[in-house]
mmCIF file of C-alpha atoms in Angstrom:
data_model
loop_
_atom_site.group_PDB
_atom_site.id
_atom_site.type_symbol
_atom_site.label_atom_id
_atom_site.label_comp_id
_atom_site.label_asym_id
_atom_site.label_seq_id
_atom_site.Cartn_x
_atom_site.Cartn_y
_atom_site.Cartn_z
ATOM 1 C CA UNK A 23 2.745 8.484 13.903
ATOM 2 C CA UNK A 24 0.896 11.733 12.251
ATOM 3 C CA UNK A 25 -2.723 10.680 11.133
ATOM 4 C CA UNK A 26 -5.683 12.601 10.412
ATOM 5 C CA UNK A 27 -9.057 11.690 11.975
ATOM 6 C CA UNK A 28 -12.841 12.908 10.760
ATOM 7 C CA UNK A 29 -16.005 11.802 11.699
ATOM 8 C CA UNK A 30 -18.335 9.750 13.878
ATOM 9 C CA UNK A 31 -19.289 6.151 13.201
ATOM 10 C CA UNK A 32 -18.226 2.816 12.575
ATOM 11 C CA UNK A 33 -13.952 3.320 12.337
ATOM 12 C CA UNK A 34 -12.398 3.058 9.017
ATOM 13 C CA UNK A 35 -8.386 3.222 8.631
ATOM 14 C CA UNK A 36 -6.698 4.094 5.499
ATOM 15 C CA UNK A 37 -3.163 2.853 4.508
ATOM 16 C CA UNK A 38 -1.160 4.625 1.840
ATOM 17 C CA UNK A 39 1.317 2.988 -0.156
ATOM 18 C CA UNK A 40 4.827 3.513 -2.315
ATOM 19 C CA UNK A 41 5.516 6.327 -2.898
ATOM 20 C CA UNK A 42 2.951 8.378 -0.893
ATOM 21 C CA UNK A 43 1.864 9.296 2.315
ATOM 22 C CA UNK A 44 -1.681 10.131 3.905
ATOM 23 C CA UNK A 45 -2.374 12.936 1.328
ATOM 24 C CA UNK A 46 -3.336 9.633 -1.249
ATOM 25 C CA UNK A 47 -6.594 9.480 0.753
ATOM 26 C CA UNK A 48 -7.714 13.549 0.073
ATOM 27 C CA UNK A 49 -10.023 12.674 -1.884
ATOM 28 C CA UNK A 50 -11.823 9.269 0.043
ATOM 29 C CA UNK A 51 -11.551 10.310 3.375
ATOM 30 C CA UNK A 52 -14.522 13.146 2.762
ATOM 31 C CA UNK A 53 -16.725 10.540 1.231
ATOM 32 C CA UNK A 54 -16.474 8.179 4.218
ATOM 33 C CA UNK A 55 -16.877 10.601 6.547
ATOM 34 C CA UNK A 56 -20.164 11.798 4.409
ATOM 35 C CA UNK A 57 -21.569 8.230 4.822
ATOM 36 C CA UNK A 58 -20.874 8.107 8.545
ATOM 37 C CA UNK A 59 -17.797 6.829 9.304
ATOM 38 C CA UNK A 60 -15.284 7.666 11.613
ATOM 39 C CA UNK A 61 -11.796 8.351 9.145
ATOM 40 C CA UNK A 62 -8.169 8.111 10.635
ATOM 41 C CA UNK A 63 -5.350 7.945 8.247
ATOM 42 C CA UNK A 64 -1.582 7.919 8.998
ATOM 43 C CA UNK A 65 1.450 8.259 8.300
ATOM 44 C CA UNK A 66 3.126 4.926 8.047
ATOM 45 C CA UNK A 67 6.317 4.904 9.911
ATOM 46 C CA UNK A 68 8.827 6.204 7.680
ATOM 47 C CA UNK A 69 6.641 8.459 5.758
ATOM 48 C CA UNK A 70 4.941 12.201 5.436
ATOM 49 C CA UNK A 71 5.120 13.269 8.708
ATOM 50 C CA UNK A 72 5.908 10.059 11.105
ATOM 51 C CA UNK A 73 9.276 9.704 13.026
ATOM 52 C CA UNK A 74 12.143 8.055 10.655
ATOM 53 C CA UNK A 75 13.753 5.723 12.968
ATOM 54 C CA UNK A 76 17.598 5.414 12.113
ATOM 55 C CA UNK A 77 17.249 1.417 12.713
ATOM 56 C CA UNK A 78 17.508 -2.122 11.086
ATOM 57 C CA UNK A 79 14.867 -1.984 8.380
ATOM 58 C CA UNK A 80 14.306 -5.727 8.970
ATOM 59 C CA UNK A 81 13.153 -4.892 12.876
ATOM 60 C CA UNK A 82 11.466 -1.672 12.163
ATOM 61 C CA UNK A 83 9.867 -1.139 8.783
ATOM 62 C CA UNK A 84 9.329 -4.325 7.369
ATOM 63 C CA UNK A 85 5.006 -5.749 7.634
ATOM 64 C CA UNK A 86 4.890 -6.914 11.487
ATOM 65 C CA UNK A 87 6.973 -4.012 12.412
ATOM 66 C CA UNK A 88 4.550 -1.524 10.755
ATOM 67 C CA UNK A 89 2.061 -3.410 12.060
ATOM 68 C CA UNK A 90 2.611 -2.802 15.265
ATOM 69 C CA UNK A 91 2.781 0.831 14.555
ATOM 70 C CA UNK A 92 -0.872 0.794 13.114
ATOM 71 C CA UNK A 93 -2.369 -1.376 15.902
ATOM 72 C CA UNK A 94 -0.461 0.710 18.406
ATOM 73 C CA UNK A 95 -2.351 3.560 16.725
ATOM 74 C CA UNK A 96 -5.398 2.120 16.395
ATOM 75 C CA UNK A 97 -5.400 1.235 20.386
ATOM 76 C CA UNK A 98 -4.563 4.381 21.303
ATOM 77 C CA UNK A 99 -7.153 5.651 19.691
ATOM 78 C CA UNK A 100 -10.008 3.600 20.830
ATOM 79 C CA UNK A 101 -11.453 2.353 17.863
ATOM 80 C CA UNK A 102 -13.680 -0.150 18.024
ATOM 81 C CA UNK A 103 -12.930 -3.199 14.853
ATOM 82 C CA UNK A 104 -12.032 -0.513 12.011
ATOM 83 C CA UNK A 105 -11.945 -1.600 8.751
ATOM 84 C CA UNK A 106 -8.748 -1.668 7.349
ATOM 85 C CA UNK A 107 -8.729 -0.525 3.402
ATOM 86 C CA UNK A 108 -4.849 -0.637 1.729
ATOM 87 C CA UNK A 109 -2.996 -0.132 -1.601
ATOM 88 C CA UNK A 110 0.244 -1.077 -2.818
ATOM 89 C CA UNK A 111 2.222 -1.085 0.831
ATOM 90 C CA UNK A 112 -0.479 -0.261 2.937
ATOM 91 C CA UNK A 113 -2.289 -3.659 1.549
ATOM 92 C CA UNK A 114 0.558 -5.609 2.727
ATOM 93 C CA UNK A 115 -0.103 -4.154 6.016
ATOM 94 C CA UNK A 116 -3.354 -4.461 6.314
ATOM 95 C CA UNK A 117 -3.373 -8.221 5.642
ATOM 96 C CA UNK A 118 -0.436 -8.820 7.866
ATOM 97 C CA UNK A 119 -3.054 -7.159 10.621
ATOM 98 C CA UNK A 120 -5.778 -9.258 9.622
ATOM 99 C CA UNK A 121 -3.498 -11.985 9.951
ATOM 100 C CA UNK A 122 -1.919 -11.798 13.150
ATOM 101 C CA UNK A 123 -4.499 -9.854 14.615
ATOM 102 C CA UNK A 124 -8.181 -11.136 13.230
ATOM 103 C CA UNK A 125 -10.327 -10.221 16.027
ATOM 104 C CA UNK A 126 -9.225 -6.224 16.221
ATOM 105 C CA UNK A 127 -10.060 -6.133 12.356
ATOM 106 C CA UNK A 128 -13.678 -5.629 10.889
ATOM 107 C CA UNK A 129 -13.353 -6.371 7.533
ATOM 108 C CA UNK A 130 -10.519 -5.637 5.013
ATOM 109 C CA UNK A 131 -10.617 -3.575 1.529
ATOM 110 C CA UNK A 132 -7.746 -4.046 -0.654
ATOM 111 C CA UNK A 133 -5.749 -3.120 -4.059
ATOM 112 C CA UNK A 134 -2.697 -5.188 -4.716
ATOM 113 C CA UNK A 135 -0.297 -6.514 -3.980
ATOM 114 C CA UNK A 136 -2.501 -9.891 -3.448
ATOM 115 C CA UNK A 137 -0.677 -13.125 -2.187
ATOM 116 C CA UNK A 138 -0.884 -15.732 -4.642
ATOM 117 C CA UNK A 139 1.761 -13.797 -7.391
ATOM 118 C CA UNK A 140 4.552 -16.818 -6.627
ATOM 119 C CA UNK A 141 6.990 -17.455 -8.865
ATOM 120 C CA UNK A 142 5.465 -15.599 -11.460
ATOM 121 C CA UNK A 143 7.113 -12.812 -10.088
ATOM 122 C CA UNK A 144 9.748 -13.482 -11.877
ATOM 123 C CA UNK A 145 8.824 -13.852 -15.091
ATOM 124 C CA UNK A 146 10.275 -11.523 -18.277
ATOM 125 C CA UNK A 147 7.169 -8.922 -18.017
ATOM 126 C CA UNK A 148 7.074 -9.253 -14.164
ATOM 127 C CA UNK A 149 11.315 -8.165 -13.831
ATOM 128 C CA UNK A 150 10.934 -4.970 -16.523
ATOM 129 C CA UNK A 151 8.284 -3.382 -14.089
ATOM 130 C CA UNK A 152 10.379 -4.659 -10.653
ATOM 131 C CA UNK A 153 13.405 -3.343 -11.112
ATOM 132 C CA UNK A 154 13.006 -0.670 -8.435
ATOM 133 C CA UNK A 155 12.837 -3.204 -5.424
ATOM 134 C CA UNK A 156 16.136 -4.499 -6.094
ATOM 135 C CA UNK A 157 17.857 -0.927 -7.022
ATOM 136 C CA UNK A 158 16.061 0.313 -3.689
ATOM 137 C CA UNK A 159 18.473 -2.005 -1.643
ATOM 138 C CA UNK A 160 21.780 -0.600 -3.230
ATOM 139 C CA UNK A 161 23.132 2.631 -1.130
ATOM 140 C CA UNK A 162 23.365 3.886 -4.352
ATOM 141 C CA UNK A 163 19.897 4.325 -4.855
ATOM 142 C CA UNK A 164 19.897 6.942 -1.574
ATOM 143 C CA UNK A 165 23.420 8.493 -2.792
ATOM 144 C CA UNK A 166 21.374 9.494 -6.353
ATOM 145 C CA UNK A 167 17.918 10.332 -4.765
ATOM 146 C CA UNK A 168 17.869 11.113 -1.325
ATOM 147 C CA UNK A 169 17.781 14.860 -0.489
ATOM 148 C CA UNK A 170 18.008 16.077 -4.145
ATOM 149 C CA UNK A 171 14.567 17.591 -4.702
ATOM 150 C CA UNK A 172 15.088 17.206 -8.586
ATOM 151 C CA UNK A 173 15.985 13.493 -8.726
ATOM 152 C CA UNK A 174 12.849 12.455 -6.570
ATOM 153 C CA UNK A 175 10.964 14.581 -8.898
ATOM 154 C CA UNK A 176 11.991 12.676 -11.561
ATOM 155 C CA UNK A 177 12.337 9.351 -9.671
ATOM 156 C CA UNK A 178 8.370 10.116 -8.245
ATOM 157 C CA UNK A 179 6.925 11.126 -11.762
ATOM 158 C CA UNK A 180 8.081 7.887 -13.398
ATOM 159 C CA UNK A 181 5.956 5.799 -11.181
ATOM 160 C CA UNK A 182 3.092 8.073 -10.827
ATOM 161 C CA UNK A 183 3.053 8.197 -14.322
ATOM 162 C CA UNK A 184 3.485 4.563 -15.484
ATOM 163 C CA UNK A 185 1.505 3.189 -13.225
ATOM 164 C CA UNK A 186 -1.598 4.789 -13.362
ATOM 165 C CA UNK A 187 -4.482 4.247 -15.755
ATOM 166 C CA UNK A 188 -5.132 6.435 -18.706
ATOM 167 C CA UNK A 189 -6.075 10.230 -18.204
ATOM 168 C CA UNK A 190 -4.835 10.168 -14.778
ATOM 169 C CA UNK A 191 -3.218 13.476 -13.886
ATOM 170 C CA UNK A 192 -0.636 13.083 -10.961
ATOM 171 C CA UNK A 193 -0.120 15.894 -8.392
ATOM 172 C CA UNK A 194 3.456 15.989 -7.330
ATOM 173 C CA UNK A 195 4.334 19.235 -5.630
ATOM 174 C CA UNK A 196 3.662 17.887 -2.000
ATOM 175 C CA UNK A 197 5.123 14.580 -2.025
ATOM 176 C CA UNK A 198 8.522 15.928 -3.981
ATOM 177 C CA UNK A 199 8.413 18.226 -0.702
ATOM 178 C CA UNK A 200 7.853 15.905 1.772
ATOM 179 C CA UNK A 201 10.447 13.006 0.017
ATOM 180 C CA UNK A 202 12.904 15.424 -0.323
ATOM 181 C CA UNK A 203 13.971 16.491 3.186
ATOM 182 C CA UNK A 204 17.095 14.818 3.920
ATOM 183 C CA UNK A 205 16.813 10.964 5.074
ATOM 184 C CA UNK A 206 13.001 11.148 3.436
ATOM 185 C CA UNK A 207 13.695 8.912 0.789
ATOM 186 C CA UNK A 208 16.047 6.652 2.413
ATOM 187 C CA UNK A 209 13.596 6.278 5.077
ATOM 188 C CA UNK A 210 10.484 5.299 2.712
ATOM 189 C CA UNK A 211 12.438 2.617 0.839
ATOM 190 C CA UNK A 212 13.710 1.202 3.936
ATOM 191 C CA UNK A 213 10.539 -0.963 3.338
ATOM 192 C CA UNK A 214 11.857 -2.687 0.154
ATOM 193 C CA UNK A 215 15.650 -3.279 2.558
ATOM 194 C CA UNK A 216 13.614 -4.842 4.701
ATOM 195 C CA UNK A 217 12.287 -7.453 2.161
ATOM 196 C CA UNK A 218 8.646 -6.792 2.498
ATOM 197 C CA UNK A 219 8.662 -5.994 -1.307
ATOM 198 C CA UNK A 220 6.594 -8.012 -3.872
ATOM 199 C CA UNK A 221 9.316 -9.566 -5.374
ATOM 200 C CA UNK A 222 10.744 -11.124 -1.709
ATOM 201 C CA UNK A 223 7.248 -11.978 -0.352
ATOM 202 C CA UNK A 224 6.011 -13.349 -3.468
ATOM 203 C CA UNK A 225 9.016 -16.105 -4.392
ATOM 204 C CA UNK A 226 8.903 -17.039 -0.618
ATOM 205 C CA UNK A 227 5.284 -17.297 -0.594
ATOM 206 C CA UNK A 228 3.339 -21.059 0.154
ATOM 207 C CA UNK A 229 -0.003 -21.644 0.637
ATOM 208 C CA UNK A 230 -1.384 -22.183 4.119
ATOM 209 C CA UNK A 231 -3.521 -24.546 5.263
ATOM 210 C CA UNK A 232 -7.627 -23.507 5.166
ATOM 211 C CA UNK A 233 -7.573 -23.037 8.852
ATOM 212 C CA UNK A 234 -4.663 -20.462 9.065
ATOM 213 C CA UNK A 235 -5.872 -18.274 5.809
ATOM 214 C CA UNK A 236 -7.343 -14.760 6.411
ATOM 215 C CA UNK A 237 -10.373 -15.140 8.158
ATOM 216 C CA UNK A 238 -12.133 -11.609 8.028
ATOM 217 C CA UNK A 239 -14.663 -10.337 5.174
ATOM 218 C CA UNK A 240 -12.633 -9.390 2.262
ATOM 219 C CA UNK A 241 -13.321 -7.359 -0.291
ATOM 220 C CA UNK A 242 -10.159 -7.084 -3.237
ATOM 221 C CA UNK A 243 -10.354 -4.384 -5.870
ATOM 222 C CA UNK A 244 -7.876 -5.167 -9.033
ATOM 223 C CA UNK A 245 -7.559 -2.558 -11.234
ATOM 224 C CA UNK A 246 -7.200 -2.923 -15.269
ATOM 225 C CA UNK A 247 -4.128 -1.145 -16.114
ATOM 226 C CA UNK A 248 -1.700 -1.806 -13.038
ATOM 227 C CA UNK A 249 1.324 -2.805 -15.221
ATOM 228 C CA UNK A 250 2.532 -4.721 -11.751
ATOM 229 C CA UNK A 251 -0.232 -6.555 -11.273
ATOM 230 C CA UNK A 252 -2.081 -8.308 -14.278
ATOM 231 C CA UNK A 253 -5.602 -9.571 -14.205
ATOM 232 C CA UNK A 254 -4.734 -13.001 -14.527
ATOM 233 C CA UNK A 255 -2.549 -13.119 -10.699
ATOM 234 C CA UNK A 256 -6.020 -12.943 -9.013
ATOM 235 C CA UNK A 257 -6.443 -16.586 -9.690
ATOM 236 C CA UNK A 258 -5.178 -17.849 -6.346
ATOM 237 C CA UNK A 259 -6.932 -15.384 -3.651
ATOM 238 C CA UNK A 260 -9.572 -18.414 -2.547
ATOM 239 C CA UNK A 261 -6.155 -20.349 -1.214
ATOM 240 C CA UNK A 262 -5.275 -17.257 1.322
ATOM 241 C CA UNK A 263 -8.111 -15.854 2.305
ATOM 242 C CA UNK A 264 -11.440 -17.475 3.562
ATOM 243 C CA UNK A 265 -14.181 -15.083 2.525
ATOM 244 C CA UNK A 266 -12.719 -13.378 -0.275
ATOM 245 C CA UNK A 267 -14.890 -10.994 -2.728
ATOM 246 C CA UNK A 268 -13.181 -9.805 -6.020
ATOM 247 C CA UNK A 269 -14.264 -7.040 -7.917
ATOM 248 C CA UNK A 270 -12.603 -5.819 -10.731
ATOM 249 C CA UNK A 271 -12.518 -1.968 -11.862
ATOM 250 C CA UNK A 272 -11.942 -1.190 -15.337
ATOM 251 C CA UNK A 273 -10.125 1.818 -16.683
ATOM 252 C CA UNK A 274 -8.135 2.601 -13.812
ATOM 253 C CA UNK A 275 -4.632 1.572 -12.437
ATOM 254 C CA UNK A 276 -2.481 1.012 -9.380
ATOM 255 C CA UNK A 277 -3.316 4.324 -7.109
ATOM 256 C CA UNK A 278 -6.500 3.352 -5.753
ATOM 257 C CA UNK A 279 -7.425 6.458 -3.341
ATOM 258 C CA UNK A 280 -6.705 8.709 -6.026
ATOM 259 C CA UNK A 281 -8.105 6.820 -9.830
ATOM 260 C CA UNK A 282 -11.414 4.727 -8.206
ATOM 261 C CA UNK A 283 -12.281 7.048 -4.309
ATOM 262 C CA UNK A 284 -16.160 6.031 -5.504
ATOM 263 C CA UNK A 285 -15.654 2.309 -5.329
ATOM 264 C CA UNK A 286 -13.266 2.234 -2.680
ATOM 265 C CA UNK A 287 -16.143 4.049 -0.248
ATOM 266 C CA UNK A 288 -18.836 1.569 -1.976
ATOM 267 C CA UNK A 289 -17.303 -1.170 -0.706
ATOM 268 C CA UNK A 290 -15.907 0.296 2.607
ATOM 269 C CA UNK A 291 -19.383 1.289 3.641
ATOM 270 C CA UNK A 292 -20.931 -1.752 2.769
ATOM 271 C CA UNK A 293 -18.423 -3.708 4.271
ATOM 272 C CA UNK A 294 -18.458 -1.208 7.989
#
């Protein structure tokens, strides 16, 4: 995995999410490492600079599989309990960590996705903004996109665009670079072939009992104008995680890192 790492202090690793790579966190990273933490962000697999593994999406990109990637990471490196902050993709991951692997995690900051969506998932609204999951696991999705530096221009700007808050400016020129090599693409979606997506985790979703929720401090951030993820799907966090804080943030949408760096590094700090 390619990561970056900055600083000295309590750990802190930062997830990116769909579509992005570590480059979401340019603009957090400094402030975290200002306050006195120690910063390492990656590449998941798949992405930016980390190997693309030609392999069965379901063994090798889907949550425990990048899982394994992060902790393998984050035991290589020696840190001590990071705190482990995630948007879009990189929440999944996060929690699936927390989950599996509650004693090697700190604390947890977190944009959606959220468990707790169910069934709503597929409601009218819910479909018109999920399309992509389901078009990302047709091989025609890879024989429009993949390698044609145009397309995933196009295919990038709609979602950087639509589902970010007002004002936002999106900077494309790196990440049309960097999704455009051959196999790139292919290789980032490989998460949504290996059902991870919302859609497939959501409708399969249940409840666990109190003793098996997340059990490490969590702090969820829900932006206003995510047009995947209203307001009103926050309802259910108390029923999957244990010592849950929510916090809305008004006037921003879905790319975290990038739309709300100040409150992400409020709560990461206060949380480290």
């Amino acid at each position: 995995m390619a990561y970056d790492r900055d600083g000295d202090g309590p750990a802190v690793v930062l997830l990116h999410g769909w579509p992005g790579d570590r480059t979401d966190y340019r603009l957090l990273a400094p402030k975290l490492v200002a306050a006195g933490c120690e910063v390492v962000v990656p590449d998941l697999r798949g992405f930016g600079e980390s190997d693309k593994h030609v392999a069965d999406p379901a063994a090798q990109y889907d949550v425990a599989a990048q899982g394994r990637s992060v902790l393998g990471l984050i035991e290589e490196l020696g840190l001590d309990r990071p705190v482990l902050a995630g948007y879009d993709i990189g929440s999944r991951i996060a929690q699936g960590i927390a989950r599996t692997r509650p004693e090697l995690v700190r604390a947890l900051v977190i944009a959606p996705p959220l468990p707790g969506i169910g069934r709503r998932v597929f409601g009218e609204q819910a479909q018109v903004e999920f399309w992509y999951q389901a078009f990302h696991r047709l091989p025609v999705s890879e024989e429009l996109i993949d390698g044609k530096p145009e397309a995933v221009r196009a295919y990038l700007r709609h979602f950087w665009t639509h589902w970010s808050g007002p004002g936002f400016e999106p900077e494309l020129d790196h990440l049309v670079e960097v999704y455009s090599a051959p196999g790139a693409f292919t290789a980032s979606i490989n998460w949504y072939r290996a059902g991870a997506g919302s859609v497939a985790t959501s409708a399969a979703e249940n409840a666990p009992a109190p003793g098996e929720r997340i059990g490490v401090p969590t702090s969820v951030l829900w932006p206003e104008h995510d047009p995947l993820f209203p307001r009103e799907w926050s309802d259910r966090l108390d029923e999957f995680f244990s010592d849950v804080r929510l916090r809305f943030v008004d006037g921003v949408g879905h790319y975290a890192p990038l739309e709300y760096p100040e409150v992400l590094a409020e709560e990461i700090v206060g949380l480290g």
